[in-house]
XYZ file of C-alpha atoms in Angstrom:
771
model
C 40.547 96.026 -4.965
C 42.091 94.637 -8.017
C 45.100 92.783 -7.135
C 45.239 89.872 -9.620
C 43.011 91.437 -11.621
C 44.147 90.947 -15.523
C 45.092 94.297 -17.019
C 42.739 93.088 -20.437
C 40.041 93.021 -17.787
C 40.276 96.442 -15.957
C 40.824 97.802 -19.456
C 37.401 96.439 -20.565
C 36.233 97.811 -17.499
C 37.109 101.203 -18.036
C 36.374 101.386 -22.114
C 32.316 100.658 -21.130
C 32.231 103.000 -18.658
C 34.160 105.215 -20.621
C 31.714 105.297 -24.082
C 28.196 104.544 -21.844
C 25.630 108.059 -21.687
C 25.723 108.879 -17.654
C 21.487 107.325 -17.953
C 22.885 104.240 -19.067
C 25.625 104.227 -16.365
C 23.048 105.080 -13.508
C 20.840 102.158 -14.864
C 23.011 99.425 -14.006
C 22.473 98.182 -10.429
C 24.824 99.375 -7.847
C 27.429 96.208 -8.415
C 27.877 96.277 -11.158
C 27.968 100.476 -11.719
C 30.152 100.763 -8.343
C 32.943 98.325 -10.417
C 32.896 99.747 -13.950
C 33.453 103.016 -12.198
C 35.836 102.123 -10.386
C 38.059 100.587 -12.654
C 37.767 103.417 -14.869
C 39.118 105.702 -11.657
C 41.662 103.550 -11.498
C 42.870 102.461 -14.833
C 42.381 106.131 -15.755
C 44.332 107.328 -12.670
C 47.600 105.408 -13.495
C 46.852 107.179 -17.177
C 47.177 110.543 -15.582
C 50.001 109.842 -13.591
C 51.757 108.071 -15.988
C 51.192 111.624 -18.307
C 52.451 114.244 -15.466
C 55.105 112.477 -15.111
C 55.562 112.088 -19.348
C 55.184 116.038 -19.059
C 57.764 116.351 -16.079
C 60.224 114.993 -17.841
C 59.360 116.700 -21.108
C 59.773 120.025 -19.492
C 62.800 119.682 -17.154
C 64.674 118.383 -20.653
C 63.336 121.607 -21.879
C 65.328 123.420 -19.160
C 67.989 120.555 -18.725
C 71.787 120.816 -19.631
C 71.856 118.246 -22.905
C 75.038 116.209 -23.176
C 76.692 117.369 -20.300
C 75.899 119.718 -17.554
C 77.405 122.681 -19.277
C 75.252 122.700 -22.090
C 71.731 123.898 -21.830
C 68.679 122.554 -24.235
C 66.476 125.342 -25.236
C 69.443 127.861 -23.795
C 72.060 127.152 -25.936
C 70.609 128.791 -29.597
C 69.664 132.147 -27.875
C 73.455 132.168 -25.600
C 75.260 130.759 -29.044
C 73.399 133.781 -30.922
C 74.961 135.910 -28.331
C 78.420 135.307 -28.348
C 79.154 133.388 -30.991
C 77.085 135.086 -33.680
C 80.135 137.578 -34.752
C 82.815 135.058 -33.983
C 85.275 134.117 -36.682
C 86.135 130.936 -35.754
C 89.866 130.300 -36.003
C 90.704 127.074 -38.375
C 94.541 125.463 -38.902
C 94.969 125.129 -34.975
C 97.322 122.670 -35.165
C 99.704 125.081 -38.226
C 99.267 127.937 -35.493
C 100.522 126.159 -31.986
C 103.489 125.217 -34.899
C 104.295 128.481 -35.805
C 104.221 130.133 -32.692
C 106.647 127.024 -31.148
C 109.092 127.544 -34.001
C 109.477 131.120 -33.686
C 109.351 131.045 -30.119
C 112.413 128.572 -30.332
C 114.510 130.703 -32.689
C 113.848 133.685 -30.819
C 113.974 132.971 -27.016
C 114.752 136.386 -26.173
C 113.203 138.512 -28.209
C 110.114 140.820 -28.033
C 106.251 139.743 -29.066
C 105.501 142.363 -31.480
C 109.066 141.510 -32.581
C 108.624 137.594 -33.020
C 105.667 136.392 -32.678
C 102.951 138.868 -34.519
C 105.194 137.902 -37.752
C 104.683 134.343 -37.678
C 101.046 134.482 -37.098
C 99.372 137.548 -37.311
C 97.970 140.140 -34.575
C 94.384 139.335 -35.919
C 94.433 135.696 -35.458
C 96.118 135.677 -31.644
C 92.764 137.943 -31.494
C 90.052 135.857 -32.630
C 92.442 133.143 -30.987
C 91.344 134.761 -27.275
C 87.325 135.786 -28.645
C 86.956 131.849 -29.654
C 88.217 130.333 -25.557
C 86.398 133.216 -24.146
C 83.531 132.602 -25.874
C 83.352 128.526 -26.020
C 85.342 128.309 -22.597
C 84.334 128.806 -18.736
C 82.734 132.100 -19.228
C 80.029 131.049 -21.812
C 79.623 128.046 -19.498
C 78.902 130.588 -16.899
C 76.408 132.729 -19.291
C 75.080 129.104 -20.467
C 73.820 129.058 -16.902
C 72.914 131.901 -16.075
C 70.412 132.223 -18.785
C 68.973 128.365 -17.579
C 68.781 130.098 -13.879
C 66.819 132.770 -15.448
C 64.094 130.866 -17.787
C 63.530 128.039 -15.225
C 62.747 131.079 -12.638
C 60.145 133.408 -14.367
C 58.668 130.975 -16.576
C 59.092 126.521 -15.512
C 58.734 127.111 -11.977
C 55.188 128.414 -11.940
C 54.284 124.961 -13.069
C 57.138 122.017 -12.043
C 56.679 122.568 -8.010
C 52.421 121.859 -8.594
C 53.549 118.801 -11.108
C 55.834 117.648 -7.815
C 53.294 117.482 -5.294
C 50.980 115.980 -7.633
C 53.611 112.373 -7.731
C 54.958 110.685 -4.971
C 58.514 109.260 -5.946
C 60.203 106.293 -4.510
C 63.653 103.892 -5.213
C 63.631 100.387 -4.619
C 68.239 101.758 -4.567
C 69.987 103.331 -1.741
C 72.559 105.087 -4.310
C 69.705 107.027 -5.008
C 68.302 108.647 -1.918
C 69.663 111.876 -2.386
C 67.587 112.307 -5.329
C 64.234 111.777 -2.855
C 66.442 113.576 -0.078
C 66.240 116.991 -2.085
C 63.203 116.483 -3.337
C 61.960 116.766 0.120
C 63.537 119.515 1.109
C 62.067 121.383 -2.156
C 58.887 120.359 -0.594
C 59.340 121.493 2.902
C 60.353 124.632 1.343
C 57.755 125.021 -1.918
C 55.290 127.821 -0.394
C 58.060 130.005 1.176
C 59.992 133.187 -0.176
C 63.539 132.971 -0.531
C 66.412 133.399 -1.813
C 68.391 130.702 -0.132
C 67.571 127.708 2.650
C 68.129 128.569 5.908
C 71.456 127.857 7.552
C 70.006 124.495 9.532
C 68.785 122.771 6.304
C 70.212 119.772 5.178
C 70.574 119.806 1.469
C 72.157 116.324 -0.089
C 75.245 117.508 -3.152
C 76.761 113.953 -3.857
C 74.563 112.881 -6.117
C 72.200 115.884 -7.022
C 73.989 118.569 -8.123
C 77.165 118.425 -11.191
C 79.845 119.919 -10.357
C 80.041 122.252 -13.047
C 77.466 123.870 -11.099
C 78.340 123.408 -7.593
C 79.561 127.174 -7.649
C 76.272 128.945 -8.349
C 74.085 126.587 -6.308
C 76.535 127.345 -2.835
C 77.293 131.263 -1.589
C 77.992 132.142 1.229
C 75.850 134.792 3.221
C 77.435 138.532 5.090
C 78.936 136.170 7.819
C 80.635 133.739 5.522
C 78.664 130.710 5.672
C 77.375 128.098 2.481
C 73.890 128.639 1.361
C 71.908 126.678 -1.154
C 70.906 128.785 -3.268
C 67.125 127.920 -3.908
C 66.774 128.455 -7.823
C 69.997 126.617 -8.808
C 69.764 123.600 -6.687
C 66.289 122.715 -7.693
C 67.141 122.851 -11.759
C 69.719 120.462 -10.416
C 67.429 118.301 -8.447
C 65.225 118.400 -12.067
C 67.944 116.962 -14.048
C 68.858 114.511 -11.926
C 65.179 113.419 -11.145
C 64.325 112.843 -15.168
C 67.491 111.208 -15.535
C 66.443 108.616 -12.867
C 62.724 108.209 -13.853
C 63.907 107.341 -17.446
C 66.346 104.675 -16.322
C 63.386 103.587 -13.940
C 65.827 103.907 -11.020
C 63.046 106.131 -9.041
C 59.488 105.011 -9.567
C 56.264 106.889 -9.415
C 53.199 105.230 -6.972
C 50.222 104.716 -8.737
C 51.753 104.988 -12.129
C 51.973 102.320 -14.646
C 54.912 102.663 -16.896
C 56.634 104.041 -14.123
C 55.887 102.007 -11.916
C 57.790 99.962 -9.272
C 60.939 98.106 -11.774
C 60.582 95.072 -9.593
C 56.635 94.541 -10.832
C 58.150 94.291 -14.497
C 59.855 90.786 -13.419
C 57.719 87.633 -13.334
C 57.482 87.685 -9.811
C 57.650 82.876 -10.676
C 60.891 83.030 -12.002
C 63.238 81.915 -8.676
C 59.937 78.627 -8.839
C 60.138 77.509 -12.370
C 63.667 79.217 -12.842
C 63.883 75.293 -14.635
C 60.596 75.826 -17.002
C 61.731 79.376 -17.976
C 65.079 78.274 -18.910
C 63.750 75.817 -21.553
C 61.770 77.802 -23.102
C 64.039 80.388 -24.449
C 65.936 77.586 -24.633
C 68.821 78.902 -23.084
C 71.292 76.277 -21.324
C 70.722 76.393 -17.236
C 74.763 76.741 -16.880
C 76.313 80.042 -17.514
C 79.844 78.877 -18.513
C 78.587 76.869 -20.806
C 76.320 79.915 -22.727
C 79.506 81.657 -22.865
C 81.705 78.831 -24.412
C 79.029 78.999 -27.202
C 78.875 82.103 -27.867
C 82.518 82.778 -27.612
C 82.787 79.965 -30.119
C 80.731 81.718 -32.587
C 82.486 84.752 -32.121
C 86.239 82.540 -32.934
C 84.015 81.167 -35.995
C 83.031 84.362 -37.568
C 86.084 85.686 -36.739
C 88.520 83.159 -38.282
C 86.499 83.401 -41.823
C 86.355 87.057 -42.221
C 90.223 86.918 -41.791
C 90.669 84.413 -43.849
C 88.682 85.627 -46.805
C 89.730 89.302 -46.588
C 92.389 88.422 -48.659
C 89.804 87.128 -51.776
C 86.901 89.955 -50.801
C 87.757 93.434 -53.098
C 84.592 94.606 -52.086
C 85.483 94.864 -48.517
C 88.874 96.616 -47.461
C 90.036 97.680 -43.765
C 92.591 100.940 -43.898
C 94.721 101.411 -41.439
C 94.027 106.065 -41.238
C 93.664 107.035 -37.875
C 92.606 104.207 -35.242
C 91.389 101.795 -38.545
C 88.605 102.212 -41.121
C 86.511 99.353 -42.688
C 85.691 100.687 -46.420
C 82.871 98.774 -47.843
C 81.630 99.073 -51.448
C 78.066 99.760 -52.278
C 76.025 97.207 -53.550
C 74.938 97.197 -57.057
C 71.442 98.990 -57.803
C 69.270 96.068 -59.412
C 66.983 97.267 -62.270
C 63.415 95.959 -62.447
C 62.649 92.890 -64.533
C 60.615 93.761 -67.235
C 58.602 90.828 -66.385
C 57.263 92.810 -63.901
C 56.118 95.619 -65.620
C 54.141 93.970 -67.774
C 52.581 91.926 -64.914
C 51.467 95.271 -63.765
C 50.001 96.271 -67.034
C 48.232 93.766 -67.082
C 46.960 93.950 -63.880
C 45.635 97.176 -64.275
C 43.957 95.887 -67.804
C 41.950 93.370 -66.506
C 41.334 95.222 -62.782
C 41.222 99.193 -63.409
C 40.651 101.730 -60.868
C 39.785 99.027 -58.506
C 38.223 100.844 -55.543
C 39.940 100.641 -52.671
C 36.826 100.787 -50.475
C 35.965 97.570 -52.519
C 39.692 95.939 -51.634
C 38.064 95.927 -48.079
C 34.919 95.108 -48.861
C 36.231 91.773 -50.606
C 38.791 90.880 -47.993
C 36.440 91.128 -45.805
C 33.578 89.019 -47.559
C 36.529 86.213 -47.830
C 37.379 86.528 -44.354
C 35.178 87.733 -41.800
C 37.713 89.863 -39.593
C 34.545 92.162 -39.192
C 33.543 89.544 -37.094
C 36.377 90.711 -34.688
C 34.921 93.516 -33.834
C 32.612 92.952 -30.709
C 31.048 95.744 -28.357
C 32.618 97.088 -25.423
C 28.868 96.874 -23.789
C 27.149 93.507 -22.921
C 24.451 93.109 -25.460
C 24.538 93.944 -29.381
C 21.247 95.281 -30.848
C 22.281 95.815 -34.490
C 21.948 92.933 -36.960
C 25.504 92.060 -38.156
C 24.628 92.401 -42.283
C 23.767 96.399 -40.643
C 26.862 95.950 -38.576
C 29.554 94.846 -41.436
C 28.289 97.353 -43.154
C 28.905 100.479 -40.768
C 32.669 98.974 -39.714
C 33.925 98.687 -43.419
C 32.523 102.086 -43.817
C 34.051 102.990 -40.412
C 37.174 101.614 -41.213
C 38.015 103.229 -44.363
C 37.083 106.772 -43.020
C 39.779 106.085 -40.166
C 42.428 104.509 -42.322
C 42.560 106.490 -45.671
C 42.084 110.214 -42.943
C 38.834 111.103 -44.982
C 36.565 110.983 -41.710
C 33.110 109.489 -40.422
C 31.403 112.600 -42.207
C 32.630 112.344 -45.242
C 31.633 108.505 -45.762
C 28.553 108.602 -44.453
C 28.043 111.430 -46.788
C 27.580 108.971 -50.183
C 25.461 106.811 -47.982
C 21.411 107.238 -48.534
C 20.375 104.453 -45.249
C 23.468 105.501 -43.045
C 24.163 108.782 -41.115
C 27.349 110.264 -39.269
C 25.729 110.078 -35.730
C 25.358 105.643 -37.390
C 28.649 105.302 -38.521
C 29.912 107.765 -34.404
C 27.591 104.776 -32.445
C 29.546 102.104 -34.104
C 32.950 103.859 -34.398
C 33.032 104.464 -30.231
C 31.521 100.863 -29.128
C 32.665 98.328 -31.534
C 36.387 99.325 -32.784
C 39.160 98.978 -30.010
C 42.463 98.136 -30.446
C 42.709 94.810 -29.882
C 39.266 94.237 -32.027
C 41.586 96.045 -34.789
C 44.891 94.268 -33.813
C 42.598 90.548 -33.837
C 41.505 91.241 -37.467
C 44.937 92.442 -38.462
C 46.430 89.184 -37.266
C 43.041 87.160 -39.379
C 44.293 89.184 -42.610
C 47.974 88.161 -42.276
C 46.536 84.510 -41.433
C 44.502 84.466 -44.442
C 47.262 85.935 -46.757
C 49.370 83.441 -45.274
C 47.286 80.359 -46.009
C 46.265 81.487 -49.683
C 49.942 82.192 -51.218
C 50.922 79.454 -53.946
C 54.512 78.289 -53.031
C 54.336 77.900 -56.909
C 54.452 81.558 -57.183
C 55.777 82.585 -53.618
C 58.046 79.942 -52.977
C 58.150 78.661 -49.402
C 56.943 80.895 -46.001
C 59.624 83.262 -44.778
C 60.525 83.502 -41.608
C 62.016 87.164 -42.213
C 60.795 90.584 -41.199
C 61.709 93.809 -41.587
C 61.403 96.546 -39.100
C 61.788 100.508 -39.664
C 59.281 103.282 -38.688
C 57.869 106.521 -40.742
C 56.839 110.061 -39.303
C 53.532 110.879 -39.582
C 52.470 114.381 -38.951
C 50.192 114.696 -35.653
C 48.633 117.819 -33.885
C 50.980 119.018 -31.629
C 48.809 119.597 -28.328
C 49.724 116.187 -26.722
C 52.509 114.266 -25.624
C 52.853 111.941 -28.085
C 53.466 114.646 -30.372
C 57.375 115.955 -30.367
C 59.921 117.299 -32.872
C 62.151 115.113 -35.002
C 65.984 116.039 -34.815
C 66.116 113.401 -37.832
C 63.588 114.129 -40.335
C 62.116 117.985 -38.737
C 58.722 118.591 -38.227
C 56.330 117.988 -35.602
C 55.060 114.608 -35.433
C 54.733 110.832 -34.249
C 56.160 107.573 -35.036
C 54.808 104.428 -36.793
C 57.236 101.003 -36.041
C 56.088 98.589 -38.728
C 57.306 94.830 -39.021
C 56.532 93.899 -42.788
C 57.590 90.312 -44.069
C 60.256 89.828 -47.157
C 56.471 89.537 -49.430
C 55.097 93.031 -48.410
C 52.813 91.902 -45.384
C 52.508 93.749 -42.367
C 52.591 91.410 -39.148
C 52.835 94.315 -36.762
C 52.446 98.088 -35.808
C 52.892 99.600 -33.022
C 52.475 103.674 -32.143
C 56.113 105.760 -30.359
C 57.184 108.748 -30.367
C 59.812 109.658 -32.125
C 62.570 109.779 -29.087
C 61.329 106.772 -27.845
C 63.774 103.414 -28.393
C 63.674 101.128 -32.268
C 65.693 99.100 -30.112
C 62.530 98.015 -27.575
C 60.028 98.583 -30.709
C 61.727 95.940 -32.979
C 61.640 93.216 -29.809
C 58.059 94.168 -29.166
C 57.190 94.003 -32.561
C 58.805 90.230 -32.748
C 57.031 88.629 -29.736
C 53.254 90.581 -29.880
C 52.663 90.270 -33.743
C 50.289 86.709 -32.667
C 49.980 86.049 -36.310
C 50.826 82.328 -37.329
C 54.285 83.861 -38.928
C 57.487 82.465 -36.928
C 60.030 84.801 -36.838
C 63.346 83.896 -36.556
C 65.520 87.115 -37.741
C 64.976 90.615 -38.600
C 65.891 93.537 -40.763
C 66.889 96.894 -38.774
C 68.710 100.031 -39.649
C 71.741 101.843 -37.750
C 68.700 103.145 -35.414
C 67.018 99.695 -34.429
C 70.065 98.394 -32.979
C 72.270 98.851 -29.827
C 74.477 95.901 -27.786
C 71.534 95.964 -25.504
C 69.335 95.010 -28.604
C 72.608 92.676 -30.017
C 72.055 90.564 -26.097
C 68.169 90.333 -25.825
C 67.427 88.810 -29.415
C 70.220 86.383 -28.607
C 68.552 85.545 -25.455
C 65.242 85.549 -27.081
C 66.157 83.054 -29.806
C 65.914 85.158 -33.194
C 68.674 87.258 -34.813
C 69.335 90.342 -35.476
C 70.626 91.400 -38.721
C 71.167 95.079 -38.940
C 72.230 97.205 -41.808
C 74.503 99.529 -40.501
C 75.353 103.193 -41.855
C 78.425 103.471 -39.863
C 80.124 100.073 -40.155
C 83.540 102.117 -40.475
C 83.308 103.511 -37.343
C 82.925 99.487 -36.359
C 85.139 98.254 -33.875
C 85.850 94.104 -33.611
C 86.730 92.952 -30.030
C 88.854 89.701 -29.281
C 86.834 86.586 -28.756
C 89.878 85.601 -26.189
C 93.445 87.285 -24.321
C 96.916 86.342 -24.400
C 96.667 86.452 -28.540
C 97.260 89.915 -29.553
C 98.556 88.594 -33.097
C 95.757 86.437 -33.726
C 93.851 88.138 -37.304
C 95.956 89.264 -38.763
C 93.971 91.172 -41.751
C 91.522 92.512 -38.892
C 93.756 94.070 -36.732
C 93.392 97.976 -37.975
C 89.887 97.928 -36.627
C 90.901 94.862 -33.537
C 90.008 96.255 -29.659
C 90.200 94.515 -26.612
C 89.074 90.975 -25.476
C 85.653 90.570 -24.150
C 84.781 90.072 -20.238
C 83.487 86.785 -20.172
C 83.815 86.843 -16.160
C 81.300 89.718 -16.763
C 78.388 87.664 -18.545
C 78.688 84.668 -16.498
C 78.319 86.576 -13.182
C 75.074 88.435 -14.663
C 73.735 85.258 -17.020
C 70.952 84.411 -13.966
C 69.590 88.031 -14.467
C 69.733 88.704 -18.346
C 68.100 85.842 -18.417
C 65.085 86.591 -15.703
C 64.973 89.766 -18.289
C 64.524 87.851 -20.903
C 61.699 86.069 -19.633
C 59.911 88.991 -18.666
C 60.087 90.540 -22.536
C 58.545 86.675 -23.277
C 55.559 86.931 -21.123
C 55.769 90.350 -21.889
C 54.916 91.509 -17.411
C 55.851 94.946 -19.547
C 56.432 96.924 -22.254
C 59.763 96.275 -23.790
C 59.731 100.204 -24.147
C 59.527 99.756 -20.091
C 62.258 97.083 -19.501
C 64.541 97.978 -22.006
C 64.314 101.985 -20.428
C 66.602 100.652 -17.114
C 68.996 99.873 -19.688
C 70.628 103.146 -21.185
C 73.429 105.017 -20.364
C 72.348 106.967 -17.650
C 71.627 103.434 -15.601
C 75.706 102.361 -16.763
C 76.708 101.603 -13.114
C 73.331 98.558 -13.716
C 75.757 95.385 -13.323
C 73.416 93.841 -15.655
C 73.395 96.520 -18.300
C 77.135 96.041 -17.930
C 76.578 92.430 -18.851
C 74.614 92.783 -21.777
C 76.667 95.576 -23.239
C 79.273 93.461 -22.999
C 77.251 89.974 -24.510
C 76.114 92.857 -27.412
C 79.780 93.915 -28.034
C 80.652 89.928 -28.921
C 77.490 89.300 -30.667
C 77.644 92.767 -32.776
C 81.642 91.672 -33.850
C 80.463 88.335 -34.706
C 77.228 89.753 -37.041
C 79.967 92.546 -38.553
C 82.546 89.619 -39.289
C 79.854 87.829 -41.099
C 78.703 91.065 -42.907
C 82.153 91.542 -44.270
C 82.521 88.164 -45.521
C 79.033 87.360 -47.416
C 77.657 89.584 -50.107
C 75.105 87.554 -49.970
C 74.053 88.188 -45.940
C 74.316 91.783 -47.650
C 72.065 91.671 -49.746
C 69.516 90.081 -48.154
C 69.442 92.433 -45.416
C 69.218 95.224 -48.177
C 66.645 93.862 -49.975
C 64.951 92.802 -46.575
C 64.604 97.141 -45.840
C 63.599 98.221 -49.001
C 60.494 96.015 -49.022
C 59.339 97.942 -45.809
C 60.604 101.037 -47.622
C 58.152 100.217 -50.477
C 55.237 99.887 -47.254
C 55.742 103.515 -46.099
C 55.474 104.859 -49.622
C 52.019 102.961 -49.784
C 51.006 104.652 -46.266
C 51.507 108.083 -48.464
C 48.885 107.248 -50.602
C 46.346 105.262 -48.489
C 46.280 108.184 -45.748
C 45.794 110.533 -48.470
C 43.173 112.617 -46.262
C 44.571 116.315 -44.274
C 47.729 116.352 -45.760
C 48.398 112.695 -44.102
C 48.608 114.437 -41.094
C 46.521 112.688 -38.054
C 43.739 115.358 -36.928
C 43.129 114.236 -32.962
C 44.966 114.624 -29.833
C 43.465 111.606 -28.120
C 46.351 109.329 -28.103
C 43.752 106.518 -28.199
C 42.235 107.957 -31.749
C 45.247 108.424 -32.885
C 46.376 104.569 -32.670
C 43.009 103.921 -34.463
C 43.952 105.344 -37.173
C 47.405 103.927 -37.568
C 45.593 100.528 -37.118
C 43.160 101.220 -39.588
C 46.038 102.254 -41.933
C 47.876 99.079 -41.741
C 43.864 97.024 -41.706
C 43.387 98.666 -45.226
C 47.177 97.987 -46.104
C 47.120 94.174 -45.642
C 43.622 94.438 -47.203
C 44.852 95.704 -50.424
C 48.154 93.246 -50.327
C 45.337 90.270 -50.173
C 43.490 91.104 -53.108
C 46.449 91.669 -55.124
C 47.939 88.633 -53.938
C 44.721 86.831 -54.720
C 44.910 89.248 -58.703
C 48.472 88.235 -59.298
C 47.877 84.543 -58.561
C 45.144 84.683 -60.794
C 47.118 86.361 -63.527
C 50.100 84.032 -63.253
C 47.937 80.795 -62.967
C 47.654 81.054 -66.451
C 50.135 79.124 -68.851
C 51.164 82.229 -70.759
C 51.766 83.931 -67.855
C 53.690 81.466 -66.058
C 56.134 80.896 -68.424
C 57.371 85.006 -68.577
C 58.544 84.066 -64.725
C 62.064 84.212 -64.828
C 64.379 84.142 -61.727
C 64.651 87.706 -61.563
C 60.586 88.545 -61.795
C 60.243 85.783 -58.942
C 62.381 87.587 -56.762
C 61.005 91.066 -57.211
C 57.479 90.025 -57.494
C 55.340 91.868 -54.908
C 52.106 91.981 -54.037
C 52.185 95.919 -52.388
C 51.393 97.824 -55.982
C 48.574 100.405 -56.043
C 48.827 101.028 -60.071
C 45.718 100.051 -60.463
C 43.960 101.083 -56.760
C 41.314 104.552 -56.235
C 41.655 104.892 -53.046
C 39.461 108.447 -53.470
C 35.880 107.151 -54.752
C 33.812 107.839 -57.772
C 33.766 111.473 -59.066
C 30.562 112.383 -61.180
C 30.403 115.648 -62.861
C 26.119 116.037 -64.330
C 26.436 119.500 -66.357
C 22.733 119.818 -66.185
C 22.557 120.918 -62.819
C 24.023 123.979 -60.998
C 24.279 125.259 -57.900
C 21.462 126.889 -55.456
C 23.361 130.155 -55.336
C 21.100 133.202 -57.102
C 18.851 135.879 -54.527
C 15.443 135.215 -54.100
C 13.033 137.698 -55.655
C 12.321 140.428 -53.289
C 12.990 143.547 -52.382
C 16.317 144.522 -51.064
C 15.240 147.917 -50.130
C 16.110 146.499 -46.540
C 18.852 145.149 -44.965
C 17.611 142.759 -42.825
C 15.516 141.111 -45.892
C 18.651 140.725 -48.228
C 20.058 138.782 -45.122
C 17.251 136.704 -44.188
C 17.056 136.291 -48.450
C 20.485 134.789 -48.617
C-alpha cells in the first residue's frame, strides 16, 4: 500500500494519528481515517520490530562471550570472583623460566627438590600451577557452565518468544547455516528434551565455535553424537547477534534492520556518471588510486625530510617502534577577553535565558517553523508564539511544562501540553535550529569574527537518563547509565547539528551523519574529532564524500605508517621504526565502484549513516568492500599522521577546534540544570525533543551573545583593545551574565497557611478534616 510513499509523509500520518483523540479520529471520513490508522500501524510496526531486534541483541550480549568464545560477558565477573579471588598472580615469569633453565642445564641428573626448588622456590611453583589452572582450560569450562546455567534458568524464558515474533532473512548463502539453525530451534521450541533427536540435522559449521563443540556435542547410550539443546541455542544466538549487527542477516518488516540492499540507491547503475560527478570523483579507478598514492607519497616524504628539524617529534626504536610527541603548551586566556566579559556583565547583568529565547525569536521568527501535525490551527499565532517559547524553555532547561505554567496568569499546564503534543516535532525543532544558525552566520561582522569558517568539531557528551528503555546503556569509559548526544560545533561555538545516540553506537557514523545532514548554510570541508570519532572506514568515506577527517589521536605512539609503494624497503629512513607493509592498491581498484555506491547512499540519505556503516565492522571482516575500505583508510590515515607530525599548526588547529566543543559541553550543564541534568522520560521521542530543545536554547544564547559582543566592540574605544590573541580566543559562548533559573521574590510580610483551624480536636475525624 505504501510502496513509493516518502518516509516523511508516513511519519506525518503516524504522528497525526498518535496525537488525536479517539473521538477526533472517528469523526474523519472513512478514507482519511483508514489511511491514518494504516500508516500508524505500518510505521509503528516497523518501530516495534526494530525495538524487538534491539532487545534481542542486548539480551544475547549478556549471555554471549565477550571478545572471544571463551569469556562470557556477564558471567566473567562471577567466575573470576570464584576462581581468581584468592589467586596470587606470579610476576616475572621470564626471569623464573631463566632460573629454571639455568638450574636444569647445570644439574641435568639432579633431583627436583635439590636443584629446582632452591633456584625458584616451591611456593612459587605452586602459585604458577594454581594460576595456570585458574586461567586455562578449567577456567573456560567453568565459565561456559555458568553461561549455560544462566541462560537455561533465566534468559531462555523470553528469548524464544522474541525469536518467534521476528522473521530473519539473509542475502548471503555463506550465512545460511544460522537461518537453518534457527529453524531447528523453532521446530523443537515447544518440546521438552535435553538433546535434539538423532535424526535431526543441526548445522555446526558457521554456528558453533570450536571452543563450544565439546559442550554442544554429547554421546548417547549407543555412542552416537547428539546435539545438546541448551548449549546449541546459546551458540546460535551468539552467531545471530553478530550477523544482525553487520546486517548479513536482516529482519522482515523492520526499518533499521531491513534488507541492506534497500539502503543503496536503486538507480545507481542507470545514473552512475551523475553520482560520480556529484561526489567529484573520477570514473576510472586507477586515476583515483594514483591520486591517493601521490598524496600519501608527498606526505610521507615531507614528514621524513622534516624529522631532523622537528624537535617536538621523535621516532623511538623500542619495541616495534614508537612515536613520541611533545604536548602543546597551554595558552592563557587573553586579558582583553576578561575585561570584555566583565563589560558585558555590567551592561546586561543577569539576563534571563527565557528573555534571550524571546529576543532571538522576535528577531528571527523561528517559532514559525512549528506547525500543527493536524490539518488546521485554531490558536492565534501571537498566543501560540508565547506558549511555544514557554514549552521550549521548559524542555530545554529540563524544568518541565508545569513549572513554566506556574509563573503565567493566562497559561495553564494543559495549554502548554496541548502545544507540546501538536506543534513541537523533531522536524520543527531541526528547522528552527537551522534558522537560528543561518541568522547567526549572517549577523556576524567579518571585522570582529573573521571570514566564514568551513570547519566544525564533533564530540559526544553523556547525559543521565531513565533506564527502562533501550536507549539507556552503561558507559564503559565514563561510568553510569545514560545516553549520548553527539554535537557538531563550528569554530565560533555555533552548534549546527545534534544527534541522540546510545553510548555503544558508532561515533564515526554520527560524525558523518552530522556533516551531511546539518541543513544549514555552512559548508563543511573538514571536521575535528577525538580518537573515538575516527576509524579506517571513516577516513575512507570522508575522503569519498569530499571533506577532511582531522582526528586528535590519543594513541599516537601506537600508530603504524604504511608504505605507498612496494620494492623500496629503505625509503623514508627517518620513519623506518614505525613503517610496515605496503598498501594493497589492487584491492582498492577492484572495489572502487562498490565504495562509491555506498558513499552515494550516504550522500543521498537512503539510510542512516549508522545503518550503512554497520555492514563494515570486524564481525564482517571477509566482506570485500569492507577490506577495500580498510585498505584505503590505512593509506589516508598514514598521509594524515605524516602531516599531523610534520605540522605543529595543524595539531594546534585540531586542539583548538576540539576545545570549542568541550566548552559547548560545559554549557550543557549550565542550561539543562533541572532534575540533576537527567532526562526524565523513557520515550525516545521525548528524549530527542529535550536534546533538540537544549540545542535550540544554547544556540539562541550564542546568537544574542554575538549581538552583545558586536555592540560593545563596535565602539572605537573597545575595538582598539582587541589584539591578535583576543580575536583568536573570542567566543560568543559565555554565560557569566546569564540567569537560566528565573526571578525569585522574597516577601517577608506573608506566611504560608499552616496553622490548624479553631475546632475541637477531641474527634480524630475532625482533626483529620481540619488538616
